[in-house]
Amino acid sequence: MYEIPPTAAMQRWSVSVDGTRAIFACAPWLEDHTADRVLPRLWPGRGLGVSDTDAAGFAAAIAETMKAPSYWIASHAAARAWQDQPWSPARRDHDDGFVYFAGPCGESGTAVGYRPAYHLPLALRDLRGLRIRLAAYLRGARIPG
């Protein structure tokens, strides 16, 4: 396992690469005692959600991870046609300020619904598609990314 060097653009995000997956972690704000309001959300095997304030940092963390040699090895080994997009377009929930993407995040389980999570495990081969969906959302929302 190795760590992706953090950049200022990644903001609160950090990334570890373990074999063929990346594990994204978003540090909670120190002054906010309700972690469930600021942590990313995970529905194991079904999708993920990040707050609007963390979306640009998440996009930067994905971009930095895609620079790693292990990303290129994994994406080449599992080459997909561009139309085999595993991620849905972004769905923003205006009530909670989160943006959600259905797709392959974490291991499928029996849990139902999105839950706060300290880590978002993603297969390296699936990062490109998520980066595309996230960039499209940020461009449409006019959030710098």
Coordinates of N, CA and C in Angstrom, one line a residue:
M1 N 0.9 -1.2 0.0 CA 0.0 0.0 0.0 C 0.9 1.2 0.0
Y2 N 0.5 2.2 -0.8 CA 1.2 3.5 -0.7 C 0.2 4.7 -0.8
E3 N 0.7 5.8 -0.3 CA -0.1 7.0 -0.3 C 0.2 7.9 -1.5
I4 N -0.9 8.5 -2.0 CA -0.7 9.5 -3.1 C -0.3 10.8 -2.4
P5 N 0.8 11.5 -2.8 CA 1.1 12.7 -2.2 C 0.0 13.8 -2.3
P6 N -0.4 14.4 -1.1 CA -1.5 15.3 -1.2 C -1.0 16.6 -1.9
T7 N -2.0 17.3 -2.5 CA -1.8 18.6 -3.1 C -2.8 19.6 -2.4
A8 N -2.6 20.8 -2.6 CA -3.5 21.8 -2.0 C -4.9 21.7 -2.6
A9 N -5.0 21.3 -3.9 CA -6.3 21.2 -4.6 C -7.1 20.0 -4.0
M10 N -6.5 19.0 -3.4 CA -7.2 17.9 -2.8 C -7.9 18.3 -1.5
Q11 N -7.6 19.4 -1.0 CA -8.3 19.9 0.2 C -8.2 18.9 1.3
R12 N -9.4 18.4 1.8 CA -9.4 17.5 2.9 C -9.2 16.0 2.5
W13 N -9.0 15.7 1.3 CA -9.0 14.3 0.8 C -7.6 13.8 0.9
S14 N -7.5 12.5 1.2 CA -6.2 11.7 1.1 C -6.5 10.4 0.4
V15 N -5.5 9.8 -0.2 CA -5.7 8.6 -1.0 C -4.6 7.6 -0.7
S16 N -5.0 6.4 -0.5 CA -4.0 5.2 -0.4 C -4.4 4.3 -1.6
V17 N -3.3 3.7 -2.2 CA -3.5 2.7 -3.2 C -3.1 1.4 -2.7
D18 N -4.0 0.4 -2.8 CA -3.7 -0.9 -2.3 C -4.1 -1.9 -3.4
G19 N -3.0 -2.4 -4.1 CA -3.3 -3.3 -5.2 C -4.0 -2.6 -6.4
T20 N -5.2 -3.1 -6.7 CA -6.0 -2.5 -7.8 C -7.1 -1.6 -7.4
R21 N -7.0 -1.1 -6.1 CA -8.0 -0.2 -5.7 C -7.4 1.0 -4.9
A22 N -8.2 2.1 -5.0 CA -7.8 3.3 -4.3 C -8.8 3.5 -3.2
I23 N -8.3 4.0 -2.0 CA -9.1 4.2 -0.9 C -9.1 5.7 -0.6
F24 N -10.2 6.4 -0.8 CA -10.3 7.8 -0.6 C -10.8 8.1 0.8
A25 N -10.2 9.0 1.5 CA -10.6 9.4 2.8 C -10.8 10.9 2.9
C26 N -11.8 11.4 3.5 CA -12.1 12.8 3.7 C -12.1 13.1 5.2
A27 N -11.1 13.9 5.6 CA -11.0 14.2 7.0 C -12.2 15.1 7.4
P28 N -12.9 14.8 8.5 CA -14.0 15.7 9.0 C -13.5 17.0 9.4
W29 N -14.3 18.0 9.3 CA -14.0 19.3 9.8 C -13.8 19.2 11.3
L30 N -12.8 19.8 11.9 CA -12.6 19.7 13.3 C -13.7 20.4 14.2
E31 N -14.2 21.5 13.7 CA -15.2 22.2 14.4 C -16.6 21.6 14.3
D32 N -16.8 20.6 13.4 CA -18.1 20.0 13.2 C -18.2 18.7 13.9
H33 N -19.1 18.6 14.9 CA -19.1 17.4 15.8 C -20.1 16.4 15.2
T34 N -20.8 16.7 14.1 CA -21.7 15.8 13.5 C -21.1 15.2 12.2
A35 N -20.3 14.2 12.4 CA -19.6 13.7 11.2 C -20.5 13.2 10.1
D36 N -21.7 12.7 10.5 CA -22.6 12.3 9.4 C -23.1 13.4 8.5
R37 N -22.9 14.6 8.9 CA -23.3 15.7 8.0 C -22.2 16.1 7.0
V38 N -20.9 15.7 7.3 CA -19.8 16.2 6.5 C -19.1 15.0 5.8
L39 N -19.2 13.8 6.3 CA -18.5 12.7 5.7 C -19.1 12.3 4.4
P40 N -18.2 11.7 3.5 CA -18.8 11.2 2.3 C -19.8 10.1 2.6
R41 N -20.6 9.7 1.7 CA -21.6 8.7 1.9 C -21.4 7.5 1.0
L42 N -21.6 6.3 1.5 CA -21.4 5.1 0.7 C -22.6 4.2 0.8
W43 N -23.0 3.6 -0.3 CA -23.9 2.6 -0.3 C -23.1 1.4 -0.9
P44 N -22.6 0.5 -0.1 CA -21.7 -0.5 -0.6 C -22.2 -1.2 -1.9
G45 N -21.3 -1.2 -2.9 CA -21.6 -1.8 -4.2 C -22.6 -1.1 -5.0
R46 N -23.2 0.0 -4.5 CA -24.2 0.8 -5.3 C -23.9 2.2 -5.6
G47 N -23.1 2.9 -4.8 CA -22.7 4.3 -5.1 C -22.1 5.0 -4.0
L48 N -21.9 6.3 -4.3 CA -21.3 7.2 -3.3 C -21.9 8.6 -3.4
G49 N -21.7 9.3 -2.3 CA -22.1 10.7 -2.3 C -21.0 11.6 -1.6
V50 N -20.8 12.8 -2.1 CA -19.9 13.7 -1.5 C -20.6 15.1 -1.3
S51 N -20.2 15.8 -0.3 CA -20.9 17.1 -0.2 C -20.4 18.1 -1.3
D52 N -21.2 19.1 -1.6 CA -20.8 20.0 -2.6 C -19.5 20.7 -2.2
T53 N -19.3 21.0 -1.0 CA -18.0 21.6 -0.6 C -16.8 20.7 -0.8
D54 N -17.0 19.4 -0.8 CA -15.9 18.5 -1.0 C -15.7 18.0 -2.4
A55 N -16.6 18.3 -3.3 CA -16.6 17.7 -4.6 C -15.4 18.1 -5.4
A56 N -15.0 19.3 -5.4 CA -13.8 19.8 -6.1 C -12.5 19.1 -5.6
G57 N -12.4 19.0 -4.3 CA -11.2 18.3 -3.7 C -11.2 16.8 -4.1
F58 N -12.4 16.2 -4.1 CA -12.5 14.8 -4.5 C -12.1 14.6 -6.0
A59 N -12.5 15.5 -6.8 CA -12.1 15.5 -8.2 C -10.5 15.6 -8.4
A60 N -10.0 16.5 -7.6 CA -8.5 16.6 -7.6 C -7.8 15.4 -7.1
A61 N -8.4 14.8 -6.0 CA -7.8 13.5 -5.5 C -7.8 12.4 -6.5
I62 N -8.9 12.3 -7.3 CA -9.0 11.3 -8.3 C -8.0 11.6 -9.4
A63 N -7.9 12.8 -9.8 CA -6.9 13.2 -10.8 C -5.5 12.9 -10.4
E64 N -5.1 13.1 -9.2 CA -3.8 12.8 -8.7 C -3.6 11.3 -8.7
T65 N -4.6 10.5 -8.3 CA -4.5 9.1 -8.3 C -4.3 8.5 -9.7
M66 N -4.9 9.1 -10.7 CA -4.8 8.7 -12.1 C -3.4 8.9 -12.7
K67 N -2.6 9.6 -12.0 CA -1.2 9.9 -12.4 C -0.3 8.7 -12.0
A68 N -0.8 7.9 -11.1 CA 0.1 6.8 -10.5 C 0.2 5.7 -11.5
P69 N 1.4 5.1 -11.6 CA 1.6 3.9 -12.5 C 0.6 2.8 -12.3
S70 N 0.2 2.5 -11.0 CA -0.7 1.4 -10.7 C -2.1 1.7 -11.4
Y71 N -2.5 3.0 -11.5 CA -3.7 3.3 -12.2 C -3.6 2.8 -13.7
W72 N -2.6 3.2 -14.3 CA -2.4 2.9 -15.7 C -2.3 1.4 -16.0
I73 N -1.7 0.7 -15.1 CA -1.6 -0.8 -15.2 C -3.0 -1.4 -15.0
A74 N -3.7 -1.0 -14.0 CA -5.1 -1.5 -13.8 C -6.0 -1.1 -14.9
S75 N -6.0 0.1 -15.4 CA -6.9 0.5 -16.5 C -6.6 -0.2 -17.8
H76 N -5.3 -0.5 -18.0 CA -4.9 -1.1 -19.3 C -5.3 -2.6 -19.2
A77 N -5.1 -3.2 -18.0 CA -5.5 -4.6 -17.9 C -7.0 -4.9 -18.0
A78 N -7.8 -3.9 -17.6 CA -9.2 -4.0 -17.6 C -9.8 -3.0 -18.6
A79 N -9.2 -3.0 -19.8 CA -9.6 -2.0 -20.8 C -11.1 -2.1 -21.1
R80 N -11.8 -1.0 -21.1 CA -13.3 -1.0 -21.4 C -13.5 0.0 -22.5
A81 N -14.5 -0.3 -23.3 CA -14.9 0.7 -24.3 C -15.5 1.9 -23.5
W82 N -15.3 3.1 -24.1 CA -15.7 4.3 -23.4 C -17.2 4.3 -23.1
Q83 N -18.0 3.6 -23.8 CA -19.4 3.6 -23.6 C -19.8 2.7 -22.5
D84 N -18.9 1.9 -22.0 CA -19.2 1.0 -20.8 C -19.0 1.8 -19.5
Q85 N -19.8 2.9 -19.4 CA -19.7 3.8 -18.2 C -20.3 3.1 -17.0
P86 N -19.5 2.9 -16.0 CA -20.1 2.2 -14.8 C -20.8 3.2 -13.8
W87 N -20.6 4.5 -14.1 CA -21.2 5.6 -13.2 C -22.3 6.3 -13.8
S88 N -23.3 6.6 -12.9 CA -24.5 7.4 -13.4 C -24.1 8.8 -13.4
P89 N -24.9 9.6 -14.2 CA -24.7 11.1 -14.1 C -25.0 11.5 -12.6
A90 N -24.4 12.6 -12.2 CA -24.6 13.2 -10.9 C -26.1 13.4 -10.6
R91 N -26.4 13.2 -9.3 CA -27.8 13.5 -8.8 C -27.5 14.3 -7.6
R92 N -27.9 15.6 -7.6 CA -27.7 16.5 -6.5 C -29.0 16.5 -5.6
D93 N -28.8 16.3 -4.3 CA -29.9 16.4 -3.4 C -29.8 17.8 -2.7
H94 N -30.7 18.7 -3.1 CA -30.6 20.1 -2.6 C -30.9 20.2 -1.1
D95 N -31.6 19.2 -0.6 CA -31.9 19.3 0.9 C -30.7 19.0 1.7
D96 N -29.8 18.1 1.3 CA -28.6 17.8 2.2 C -27.3 18.3 1.6
G97 N -27.3 18.9 0.4 CA -26.1 19.5 -0.2 C -25.1 18.5 -0.6
F98 N -25.5 17.3 -1.0 CA -24.7 16.2 -1.4 C -24.9 16.0 -2.9
V99 N -23.9 15.5 -3.6 CA -24.1 15.0 -4.9 C -23.8 13.5 -4.9
Y100 N -24.7 12.7 -5.6 CA -24.6 11.3 -5.6 C -24.3 10.7 -6.9
F101 N -23.6 9.6 -7.0 CA -23.2 8.9 -8.2 C -23.5 7.4 -7.9
A102 N -24.4 6.8 -8.7 CA -24.6 5.3 -8.6 C -23.4 4.7 -9.4
G103 N -22.8 3.7 -8.8 CA -21.7 3.0 -9.4 C -21.0 2.1 -8.5
P104 N -19.9 1.4 -8.9 CA -19.2 0.4 -8.2 C -18.3 1.0 -7.1
C105 N -18.8 1.2 -5.9 CA -18.0 1.7 -4.8 C -18.1 0.8 -3.7
G106 N -17.0 0.3 -3.2 CA -17.0 -0.7 -2.1 C -17.5 -2.0 -2.5
E107 N -17.5 -2.9 -1.5 CA -18.0 -4.3 -1.7 C -19.5 -4.3 -1.5
S108 N -20.2 -5.0 -2.4 CA -21.7 -5.2 -2.2 C -21.9 -5.9 -0.9
G109 N -23.0 -5.4 -0.3 CA -23.4 -6.0 1.0 C -24.9 -6.0 1.2
T110 N -25.3 -6.2 2.4 CA -26.7 -6.2 2.7 C -27.3 -4.8 3.2
A111 N -26.4 -3.9 3.4 CA -26.8 -2.5 3.8 C -27.6 -1.9 2.7
V112 N -28.6 -1.1 3.1 CA -29.5 -0.5 2.2 C -29.4 1.0 2.4
G113 N -29.1 1.8 1.4 CA -29.1 3.2 1.5 C -27.7 3.8 1.7
Y114 N -27.5 5.1 1.6 CA -26.3 5.7 1.8 C -26.0 6.0 3.3
R115 N -24.8 5.7 3.7 CA -24.4 5.9 5.1 C -23.1 6.7 5.1
P116 N -22.9 7.5 6.2 CA -21.6 8.2 6.3 C -20.5 7.2 6.4
A117 N -19.4 7.5 5.7 CA -18.2 6.6 5.6 C -16.9 7.4 5.7
Y118 N -16.0 6.8 6.4 CA -14.7 7.4 6.5 C -13.8 7.1 5.3
H119 N -14.2 6.1 4.6 CA -13.4 5.6 3.4 C -14.3 5.3 2.2
L120 N -13.8 5.6 1.0 CA -14.5 5.3 -0.2 C -13.6 4.4 -1.0
P121 N -13.7 3.1 -1.0 CA -12.9 2.2 -1.8 C -13.4 2.1 -3.2
L122 N -12.5 2.4 -4.2 CA -12.8 2.4 -5.6 C -11.8 1.6 -6.4
A123 N -12.3 0.8 -7.3 CA -11.3 0.1 -8.2 C -10.6 1.1 -9.1
L124 N -9.3 1.0 -9.2 CA -8.6 1.9 -10.1 C -9.2 2.0 -11.5
R125 N -9.6 0.9 -12.0 CA -10.1 0.9 -13.4 C -11.4 1.7 -13.6
D126 N -12.1 2.0 -12.4 CA -13.3 2.8 -12.5 C -13.1 4.3 -12.3
L127 N -11.9 4.7 -12.0 CA -11.7 6.1 -11.7 C -12.0 7.1 -12.8
R128 N -11.6 6.7 -14.0 CA -11.8 7.6 -15.2 C -13.2 7.9 -15.4
G129 N -14.1 6.9 -15.3 CA -15.5 7.2 -15.5 C -16.1 8.1 -14.4
L130 N -15.7 7.9 -13.2 CA -16.1 8.8 -12.1 C -15.6 10.2 -12.3
R131 N -14.4 10.3 -12.7 CA -13.8 11.7 -12.9 C -14.6 12.4 -14.0
I132 N -14.9 11.7 -15.0 CA -15.7 12.4 -16.1 C -17.1 12.8 -15.6
R133 N -17.8 12.0 -14.8 CA -19.1 12.4 -14.3 C -18.9 13.5 -13.3
L134 N -17.9 13.5 -12.5 CA -17.7 14.5 -11.4 C -17.3 15.9 -12.1
A135 N -16.5 15.8 -13.1 CA -16.1 17.0 -13.9 C -17.3 17.6 -14.5
A136 N -18.2 16.8 -15.1 CA -19.4 17.3 -15.8 C -20.3 18.0 -14.7
Y137 N -20.4 17.4 -13.6 CA -21.2 18.0 -12.5 C -20.6 19.3 -12.1
L138 N -19.3 19.4 -11.8 CA -18.7 20.6 -11.4 C -18.8 21.7 -12.4
R139 N -18.7 21.4 -13.7 CA -18.8 22.4 -14.7 C -20.3 22.9 -14.8
G140 N -21.2 22.0 -14.6 CA -22.6 22.4 -14.7 C -23.0 23.2 -13.4
A141 N -22.5 22.9 -12.3 CA -22.8 23.6 -11.0 C -22.0 24.8 -10.8
R142 N -21.0 25.0 -11.7 CA -20.1 26.2 -11.7 C -19.3 26.2 -10.4
I143 N -19.0 25.0 -9.9 CA -18.1 24.9 -8.7 C -16.7 24.8 -9.2
P144 N -15.7 25.6 -8.8 CA -14.4 25.5 -9.3 C -13.8 24.1 -9.0
G145 N -13.2 23.5 -10.0 CA -12.7 22.1 -9.8 C -11.4 21.8 -10.5

